mmCIF file of C-alpha atoms and ligand atoms in Angstrom:
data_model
loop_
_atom_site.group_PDB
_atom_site.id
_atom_site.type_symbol
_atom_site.label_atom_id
_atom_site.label_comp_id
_atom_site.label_asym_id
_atom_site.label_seq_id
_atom_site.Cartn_x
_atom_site.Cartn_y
_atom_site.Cartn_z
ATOM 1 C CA UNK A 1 144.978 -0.771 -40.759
ATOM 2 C CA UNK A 2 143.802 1.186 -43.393
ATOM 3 C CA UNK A 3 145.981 3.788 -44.853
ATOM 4 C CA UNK A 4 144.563 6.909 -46.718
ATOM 5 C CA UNK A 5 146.304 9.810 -48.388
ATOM 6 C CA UNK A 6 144.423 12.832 -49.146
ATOM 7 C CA UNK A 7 143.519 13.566 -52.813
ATOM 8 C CA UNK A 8 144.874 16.704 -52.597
ATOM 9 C CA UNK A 9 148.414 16.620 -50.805
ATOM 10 C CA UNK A 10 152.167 17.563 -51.298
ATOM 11 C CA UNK A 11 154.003 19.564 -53.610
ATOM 12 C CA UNK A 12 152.095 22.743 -55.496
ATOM 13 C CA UNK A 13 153.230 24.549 -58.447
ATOM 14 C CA UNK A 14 154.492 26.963 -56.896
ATOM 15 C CA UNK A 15 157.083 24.545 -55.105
ATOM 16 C CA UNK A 16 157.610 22.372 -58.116
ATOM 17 C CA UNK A 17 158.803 25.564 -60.191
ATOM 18 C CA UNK A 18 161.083 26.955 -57.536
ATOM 19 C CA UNK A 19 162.828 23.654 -57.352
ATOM 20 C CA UNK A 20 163.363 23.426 -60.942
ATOM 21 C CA UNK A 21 164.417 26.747 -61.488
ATOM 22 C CA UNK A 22 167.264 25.490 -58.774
ATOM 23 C CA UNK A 23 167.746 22.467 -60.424
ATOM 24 C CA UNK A 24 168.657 24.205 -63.672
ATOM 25 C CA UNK A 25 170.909 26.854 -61.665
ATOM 26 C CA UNK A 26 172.869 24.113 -60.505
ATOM 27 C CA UNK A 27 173.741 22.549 -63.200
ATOM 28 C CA UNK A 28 176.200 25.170 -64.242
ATOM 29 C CA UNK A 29 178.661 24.614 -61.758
ATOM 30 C CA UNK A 30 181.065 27.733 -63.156
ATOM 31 C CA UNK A 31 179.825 30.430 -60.248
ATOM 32 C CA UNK A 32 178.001 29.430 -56.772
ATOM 33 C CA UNK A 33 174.191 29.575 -56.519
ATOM 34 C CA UNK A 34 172.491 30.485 -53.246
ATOM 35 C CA UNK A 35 169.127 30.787 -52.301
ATOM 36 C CA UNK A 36 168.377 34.001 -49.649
ATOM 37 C CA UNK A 37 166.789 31.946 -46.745
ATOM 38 C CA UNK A 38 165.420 28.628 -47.324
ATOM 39 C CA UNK A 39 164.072 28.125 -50.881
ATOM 40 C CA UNK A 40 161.130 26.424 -49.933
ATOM 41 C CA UNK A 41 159.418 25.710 -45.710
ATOM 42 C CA UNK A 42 160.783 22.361 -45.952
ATOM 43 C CA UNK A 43 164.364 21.253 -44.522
ATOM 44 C CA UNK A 44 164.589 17.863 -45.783
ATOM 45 C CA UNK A 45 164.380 19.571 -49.019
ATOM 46 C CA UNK A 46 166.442 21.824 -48.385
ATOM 47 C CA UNK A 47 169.055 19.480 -47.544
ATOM 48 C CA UNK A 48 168.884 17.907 -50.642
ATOM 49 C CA UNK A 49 169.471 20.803 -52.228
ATOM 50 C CA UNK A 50 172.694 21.494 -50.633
ATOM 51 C CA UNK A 51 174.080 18.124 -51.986
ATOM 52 C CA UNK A 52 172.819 19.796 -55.146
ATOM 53 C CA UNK A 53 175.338 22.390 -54.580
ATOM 54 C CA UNK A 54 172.160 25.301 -54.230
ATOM 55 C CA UNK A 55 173.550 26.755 -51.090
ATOM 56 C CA UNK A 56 171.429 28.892 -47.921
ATOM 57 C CA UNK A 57 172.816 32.149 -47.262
ATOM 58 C CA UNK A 58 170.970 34.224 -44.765
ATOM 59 C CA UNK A 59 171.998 38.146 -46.214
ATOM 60 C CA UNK A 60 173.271 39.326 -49.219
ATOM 61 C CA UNK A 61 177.008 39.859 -47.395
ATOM 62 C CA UNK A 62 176.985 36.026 -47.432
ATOM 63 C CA UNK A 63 176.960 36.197 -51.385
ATOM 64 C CA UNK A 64 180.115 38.176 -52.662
ATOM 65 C CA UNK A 65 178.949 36.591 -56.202
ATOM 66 C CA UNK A 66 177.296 33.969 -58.510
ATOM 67 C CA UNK A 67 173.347 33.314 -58.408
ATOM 68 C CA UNK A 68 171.176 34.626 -56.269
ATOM 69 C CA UNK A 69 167.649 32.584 -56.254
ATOM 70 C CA UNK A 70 164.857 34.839 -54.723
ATOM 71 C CA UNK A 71 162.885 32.038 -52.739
ATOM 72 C CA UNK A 72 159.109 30.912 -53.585
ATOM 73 C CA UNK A 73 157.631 33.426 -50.849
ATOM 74 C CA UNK A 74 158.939 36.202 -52.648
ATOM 75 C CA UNK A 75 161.552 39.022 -51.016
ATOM 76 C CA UNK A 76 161.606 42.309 -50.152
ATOM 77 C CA UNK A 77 162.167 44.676 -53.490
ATOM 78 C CA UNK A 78 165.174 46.417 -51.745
ATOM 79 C CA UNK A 79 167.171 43.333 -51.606
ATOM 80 C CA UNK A 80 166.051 42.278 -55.087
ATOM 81 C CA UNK A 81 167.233 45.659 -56.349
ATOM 82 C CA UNK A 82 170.418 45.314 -54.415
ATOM 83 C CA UNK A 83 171.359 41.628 -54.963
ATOM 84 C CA UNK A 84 171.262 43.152 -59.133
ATOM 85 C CA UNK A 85 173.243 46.495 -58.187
ATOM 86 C CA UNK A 86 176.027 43.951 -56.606
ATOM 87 C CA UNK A 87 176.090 42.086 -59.734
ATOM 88 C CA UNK A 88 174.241 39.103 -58.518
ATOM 89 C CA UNK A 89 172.602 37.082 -60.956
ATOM 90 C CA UNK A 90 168.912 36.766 -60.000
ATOM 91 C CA UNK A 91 166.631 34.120 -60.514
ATOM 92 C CA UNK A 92 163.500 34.865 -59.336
ATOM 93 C CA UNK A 93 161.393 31.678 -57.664
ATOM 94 C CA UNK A 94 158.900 33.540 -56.336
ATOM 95 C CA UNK A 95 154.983 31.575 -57.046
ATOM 96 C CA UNK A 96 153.701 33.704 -59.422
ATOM 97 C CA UNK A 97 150.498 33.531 -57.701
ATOM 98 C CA UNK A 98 152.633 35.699 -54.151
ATOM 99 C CA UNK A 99 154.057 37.650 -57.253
ATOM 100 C CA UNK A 100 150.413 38.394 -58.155
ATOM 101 C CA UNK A 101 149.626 39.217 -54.626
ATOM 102 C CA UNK A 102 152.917 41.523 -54.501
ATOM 103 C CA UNK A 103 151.177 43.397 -57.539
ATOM 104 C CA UNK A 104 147.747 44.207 -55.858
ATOM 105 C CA UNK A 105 149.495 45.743 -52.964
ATOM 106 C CA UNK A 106 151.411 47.743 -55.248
ATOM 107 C CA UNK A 107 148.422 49.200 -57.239
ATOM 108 C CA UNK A 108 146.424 49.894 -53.555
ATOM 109 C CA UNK A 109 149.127 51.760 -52.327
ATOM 110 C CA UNK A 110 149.773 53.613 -54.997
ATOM 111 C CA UNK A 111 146.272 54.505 -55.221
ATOM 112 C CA UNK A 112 145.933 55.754 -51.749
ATOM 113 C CA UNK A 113 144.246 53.126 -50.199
ATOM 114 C CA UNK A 114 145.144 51.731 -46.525
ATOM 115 C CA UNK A 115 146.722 48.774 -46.812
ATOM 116 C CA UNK A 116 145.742 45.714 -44.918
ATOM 117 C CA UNK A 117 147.213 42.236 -45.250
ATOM 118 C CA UNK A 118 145.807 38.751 -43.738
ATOM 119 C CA UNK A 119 148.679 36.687 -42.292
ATOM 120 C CA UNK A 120 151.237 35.934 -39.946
ATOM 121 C CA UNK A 121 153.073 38.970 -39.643
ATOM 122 C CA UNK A 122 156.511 36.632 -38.665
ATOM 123 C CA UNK A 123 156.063 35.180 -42.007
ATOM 124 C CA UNK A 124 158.294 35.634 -44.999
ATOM 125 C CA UNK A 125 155.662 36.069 -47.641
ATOM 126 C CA UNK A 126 153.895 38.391 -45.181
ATOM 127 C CA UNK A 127 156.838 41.073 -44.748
ATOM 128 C CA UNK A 128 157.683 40.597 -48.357
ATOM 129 C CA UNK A 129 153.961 41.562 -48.893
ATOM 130 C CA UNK A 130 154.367 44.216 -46.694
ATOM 131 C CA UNK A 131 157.436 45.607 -48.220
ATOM 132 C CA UNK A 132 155.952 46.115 -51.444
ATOM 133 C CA UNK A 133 153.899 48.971 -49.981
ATOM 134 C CA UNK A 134 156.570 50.757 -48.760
ATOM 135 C CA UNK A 135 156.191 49.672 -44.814
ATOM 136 C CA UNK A 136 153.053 51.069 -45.047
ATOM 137 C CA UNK A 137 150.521 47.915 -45.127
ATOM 138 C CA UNK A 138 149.476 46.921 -41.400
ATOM 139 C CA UNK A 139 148.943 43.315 -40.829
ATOM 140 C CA UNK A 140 145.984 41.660 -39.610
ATOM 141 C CA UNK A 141 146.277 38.057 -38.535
ATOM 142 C CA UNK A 142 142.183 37.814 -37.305
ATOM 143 C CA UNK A 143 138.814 39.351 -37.598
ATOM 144 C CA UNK A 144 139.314 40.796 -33.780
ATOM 145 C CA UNK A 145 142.566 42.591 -35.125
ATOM 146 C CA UNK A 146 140.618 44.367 -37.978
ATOM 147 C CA UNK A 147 137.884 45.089 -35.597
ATOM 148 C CA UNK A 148 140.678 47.475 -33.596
ATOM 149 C CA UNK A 149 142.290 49.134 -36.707
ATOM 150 C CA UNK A 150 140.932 53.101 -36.937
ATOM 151 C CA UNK A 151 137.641 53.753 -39.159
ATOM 152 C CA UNK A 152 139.631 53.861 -42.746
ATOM 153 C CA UNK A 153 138.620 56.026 -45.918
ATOM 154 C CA UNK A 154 139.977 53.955 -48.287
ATOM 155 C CA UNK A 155 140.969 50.601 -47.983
ATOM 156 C CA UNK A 156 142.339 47.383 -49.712
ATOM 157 C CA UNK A 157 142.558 44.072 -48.552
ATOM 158 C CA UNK A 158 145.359 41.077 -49.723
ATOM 159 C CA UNK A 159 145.721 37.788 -48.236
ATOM 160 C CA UNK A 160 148.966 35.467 -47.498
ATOM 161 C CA UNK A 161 148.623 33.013 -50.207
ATOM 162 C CA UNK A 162 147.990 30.299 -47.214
ATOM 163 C CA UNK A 163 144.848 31.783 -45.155
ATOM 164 C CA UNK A 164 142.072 29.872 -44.331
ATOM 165 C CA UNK A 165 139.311 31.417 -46.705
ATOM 166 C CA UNK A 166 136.753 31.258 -43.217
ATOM 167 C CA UNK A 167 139.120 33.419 -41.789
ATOM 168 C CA UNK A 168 138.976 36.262 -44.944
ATOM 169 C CA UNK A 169 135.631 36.057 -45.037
ATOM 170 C CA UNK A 170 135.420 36.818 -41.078
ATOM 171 C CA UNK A 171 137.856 40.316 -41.846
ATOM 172 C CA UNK A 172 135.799 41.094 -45.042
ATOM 173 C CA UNK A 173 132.962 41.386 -42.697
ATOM 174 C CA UNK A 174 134.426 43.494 -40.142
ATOM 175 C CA UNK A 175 136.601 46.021 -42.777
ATOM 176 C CA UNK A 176 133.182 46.652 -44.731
ATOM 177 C CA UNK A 177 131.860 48.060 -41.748
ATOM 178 C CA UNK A 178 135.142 50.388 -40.943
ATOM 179 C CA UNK A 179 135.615 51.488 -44.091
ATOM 180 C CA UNK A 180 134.010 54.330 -46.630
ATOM 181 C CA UNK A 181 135.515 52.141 -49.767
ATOM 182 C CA UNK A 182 136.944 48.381 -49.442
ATOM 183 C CA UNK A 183 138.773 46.696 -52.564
ATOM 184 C CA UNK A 184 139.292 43.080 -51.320
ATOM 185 C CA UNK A 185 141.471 40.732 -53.087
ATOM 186 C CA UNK A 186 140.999 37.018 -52.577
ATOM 187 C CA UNK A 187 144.832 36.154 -53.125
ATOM 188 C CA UNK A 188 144.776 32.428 -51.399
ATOM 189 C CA UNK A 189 145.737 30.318 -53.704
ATOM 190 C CA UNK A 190 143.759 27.325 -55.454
ATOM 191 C CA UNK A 191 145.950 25.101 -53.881
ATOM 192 C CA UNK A 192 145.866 26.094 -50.797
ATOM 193 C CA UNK A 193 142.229 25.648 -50.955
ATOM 194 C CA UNK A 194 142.279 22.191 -52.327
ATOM 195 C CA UNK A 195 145.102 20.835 -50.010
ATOM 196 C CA UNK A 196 142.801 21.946 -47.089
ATOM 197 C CA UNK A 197 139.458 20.793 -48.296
ATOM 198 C CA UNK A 198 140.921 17.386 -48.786
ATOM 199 C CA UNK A 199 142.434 17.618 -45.989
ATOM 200 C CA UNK A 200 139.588 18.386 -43.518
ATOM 201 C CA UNK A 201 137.395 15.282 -45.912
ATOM 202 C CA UNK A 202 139.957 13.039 -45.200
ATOM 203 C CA UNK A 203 140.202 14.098 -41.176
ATOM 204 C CA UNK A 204 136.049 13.251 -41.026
ATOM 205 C CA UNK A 205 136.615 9.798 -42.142
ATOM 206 C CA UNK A 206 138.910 8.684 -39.976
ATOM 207 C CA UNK A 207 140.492 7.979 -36.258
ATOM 208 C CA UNK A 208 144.166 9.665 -36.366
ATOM 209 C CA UNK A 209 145.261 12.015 -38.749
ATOM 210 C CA UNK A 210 149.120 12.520 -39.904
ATOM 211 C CA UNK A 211 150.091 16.212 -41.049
ATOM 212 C CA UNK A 212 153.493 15.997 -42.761
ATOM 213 C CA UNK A 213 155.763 18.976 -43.412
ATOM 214 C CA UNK A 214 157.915 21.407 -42.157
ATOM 215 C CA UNK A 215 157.659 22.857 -38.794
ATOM 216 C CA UNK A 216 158.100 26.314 -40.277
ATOM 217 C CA UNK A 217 155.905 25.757 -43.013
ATOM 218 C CA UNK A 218 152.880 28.103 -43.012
ATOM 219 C CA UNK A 219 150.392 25.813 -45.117
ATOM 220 C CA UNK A 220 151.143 22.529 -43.508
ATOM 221 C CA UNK A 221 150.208 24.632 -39.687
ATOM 222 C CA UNK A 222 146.979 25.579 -41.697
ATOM 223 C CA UNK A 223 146.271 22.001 -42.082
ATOM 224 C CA UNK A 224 147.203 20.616 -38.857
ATOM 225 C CA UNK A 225 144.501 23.095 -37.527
ATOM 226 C CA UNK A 226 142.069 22.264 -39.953
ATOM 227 C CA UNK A 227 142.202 18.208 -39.017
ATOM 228 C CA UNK A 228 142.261 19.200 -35.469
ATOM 229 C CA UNK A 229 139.356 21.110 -35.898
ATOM 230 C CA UNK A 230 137.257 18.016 -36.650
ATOM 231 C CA UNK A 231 137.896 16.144 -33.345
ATOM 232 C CA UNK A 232 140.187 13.636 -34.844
ATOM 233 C CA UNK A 233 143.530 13.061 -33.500
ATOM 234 C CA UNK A 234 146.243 14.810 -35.551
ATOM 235 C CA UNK A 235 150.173 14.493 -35.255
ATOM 236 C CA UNK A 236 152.105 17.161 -37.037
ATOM 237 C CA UNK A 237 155.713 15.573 -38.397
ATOM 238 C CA UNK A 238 158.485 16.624 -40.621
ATOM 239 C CA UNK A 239 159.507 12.787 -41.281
ATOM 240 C CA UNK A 240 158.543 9.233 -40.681
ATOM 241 C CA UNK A 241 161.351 8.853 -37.889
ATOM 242 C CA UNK A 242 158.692 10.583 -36.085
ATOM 243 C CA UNK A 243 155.816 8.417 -36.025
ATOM 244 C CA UNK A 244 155.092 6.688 -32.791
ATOM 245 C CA UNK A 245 153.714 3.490 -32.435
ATOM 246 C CA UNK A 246 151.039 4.350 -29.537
ATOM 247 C CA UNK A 247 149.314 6.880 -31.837
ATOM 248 C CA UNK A 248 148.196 3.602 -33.500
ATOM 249 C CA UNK A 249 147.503 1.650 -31.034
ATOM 250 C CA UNK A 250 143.434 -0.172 -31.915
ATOM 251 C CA UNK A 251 143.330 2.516 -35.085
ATOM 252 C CA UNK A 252 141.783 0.851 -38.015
ATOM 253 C CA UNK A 253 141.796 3.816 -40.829
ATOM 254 C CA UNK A 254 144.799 6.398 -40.664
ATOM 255 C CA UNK A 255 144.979 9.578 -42.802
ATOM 256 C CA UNK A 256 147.827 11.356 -44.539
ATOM 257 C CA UNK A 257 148.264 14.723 -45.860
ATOM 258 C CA UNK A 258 150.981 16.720 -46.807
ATOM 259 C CA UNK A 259 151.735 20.724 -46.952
ATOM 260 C CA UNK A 260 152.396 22.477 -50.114
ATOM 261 C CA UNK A 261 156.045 22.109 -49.774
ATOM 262 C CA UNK A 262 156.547 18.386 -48.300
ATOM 263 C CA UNK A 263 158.271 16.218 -51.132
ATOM 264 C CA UNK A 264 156.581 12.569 -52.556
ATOM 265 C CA UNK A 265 159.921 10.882 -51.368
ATOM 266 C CA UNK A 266 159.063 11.811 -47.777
ATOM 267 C CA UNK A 267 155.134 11.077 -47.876
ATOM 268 C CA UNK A 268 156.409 7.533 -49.298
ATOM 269 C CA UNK A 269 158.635 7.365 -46.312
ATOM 270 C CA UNK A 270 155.658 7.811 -43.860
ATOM 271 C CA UNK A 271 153.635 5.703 -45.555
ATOM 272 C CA UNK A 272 155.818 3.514 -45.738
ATOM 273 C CA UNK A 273 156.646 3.668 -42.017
ATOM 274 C CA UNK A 274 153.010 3.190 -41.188
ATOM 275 C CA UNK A 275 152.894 0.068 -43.263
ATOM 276 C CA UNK A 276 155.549 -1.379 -40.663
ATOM 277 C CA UNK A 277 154.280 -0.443 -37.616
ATOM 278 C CA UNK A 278 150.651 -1.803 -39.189
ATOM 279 C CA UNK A 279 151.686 -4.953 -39.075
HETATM 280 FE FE1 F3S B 1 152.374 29.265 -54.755
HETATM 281 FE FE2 F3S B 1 150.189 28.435 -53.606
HETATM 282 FE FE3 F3S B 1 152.274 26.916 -53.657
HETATM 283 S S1 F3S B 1 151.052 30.463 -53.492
HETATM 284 S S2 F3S B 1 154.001 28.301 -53.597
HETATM 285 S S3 F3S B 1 151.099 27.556 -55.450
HETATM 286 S S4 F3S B 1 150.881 27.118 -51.947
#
């Protein structure tokens, strides 16, 4: 059996730099670090980041002191500002490319323009998004959902770094028609782009695809949808205790990819996992 990993797959740069920034935090062991909510989408990760000693807390109560790492989705601005008025020390992970996102919505809603946002509204980077315009953005997850928002003056589009670009191009469409003035910015990020791309290549060429990354993890449910989308079987797993033999069963050529924020350890895992059962 053939086994193929994407071109594009695994950790971005995003990812890489929040890690490191963690790794360095860590390493002076004089006050506690914590991260608010889970650094990264990806709990094997995670985990090895508590053995690190870069604990989870879930609210700012949880921290009475120490480092306070601002995860790579990016936060609201009101807990940023209050993890520094409690004397926090803040390290701020967020991908400079949601940071860059956070910025657009900023300058739209300061200049008066309705502000709407592609994504999962359940999703970190989404109400972080929506935070920055002062509660004020309304969020969109489809081109039908646009289609029922009131005719708008003035209006400015931003996108969760992990859309599928079809999918912006779909709202475009439908917001240019409701809308006196649209400013769109494209804010999915280049590798997003790539990882799916390869991702939907690699699906076409062959009979059962494997999706690894966190169940949570908004870019690695992009891709499982992409490789379903081509026909070909597709299993979505967070490790390679997962993989089942019958999903092999008479396959010649299997493919691999990995979301943004899967690590190479656990990739070499699964592969390694399918080697076994291969034979
Ligand atoms: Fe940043 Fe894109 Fe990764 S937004 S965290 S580089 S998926």
């Amino acid at each position: 059996m053939d086994i193929i990993i994407a071109e594009n797959a695994g950790f971005c740069f995003g990812v890489k730099r929040a890690l490191e920034l963690a790794a360095r935090a860590a390493e002076d062991d004089s006050r506690p670090v914590h991260t608010l909510g889970a650094l990264i989408h990806n709990p094997q990760e995670v985990a090895r980041l508590e053995a690190q000693g870069v604990h989870r807390a879930e609210s700012l109560e949880e921290v009475p002191s120490g480092a306070m790492i601002l995860s790579a989705h990016g936060v609201d601005p009101a807990m940023e500002a209050e993890a520094k008025a409690r004397g926090l020390e803040v390290i701020d992970a967020t991908c400079p490319f949601v940071r860059r996102a956070q910025d657009h919505i900023r300058t739209l809603a300061a200049g008066g323009y309705s502000v709407v946002i592609l994504g999962d509204p359940a999703h970190r980077e989404v109400t972080g998004l929506a935070a920055h315009a002062q509660g004020k953005a309304t969020i969109v997850t489809s081109a039908a959902e646009a289609a029922a928002l009131p005719f708008g003056g003035k209006c400015g589009l931003v996108v969760q770094t992990t859309q599928r670009p079809e999918t912006l191009r779909e709202v475009v469409g439908v917001l240019a028609e409701q809308s006196r003035e649209l400013r769109v910015f494209n804010t999915i990020c280049e590798a997003t782009v790539k990882r799916q791309e390869s991702a939907q290549d690699l699906a076409q060429q062959v009979e059962v695809m494997i999706v690894v990354g966190g169940r949570i993890s908004a870019n690695t449910a992009r891709l499982r949808e992409i490789c379903e989308a081509t026909g070909t079987s597709t299993h979505h797993i967070e490790t390679a205790a997962e993989l089942d033999a019958d999903w092999l069963s008479g396959v010649q050529r299997v493919g691999v990819t990995a979301g943004a924020s899967t690590p190479d350890w656990v990739v070499a895992e699964v592969e390694a996992r399918l080697r076994e059962l291969a034979l």
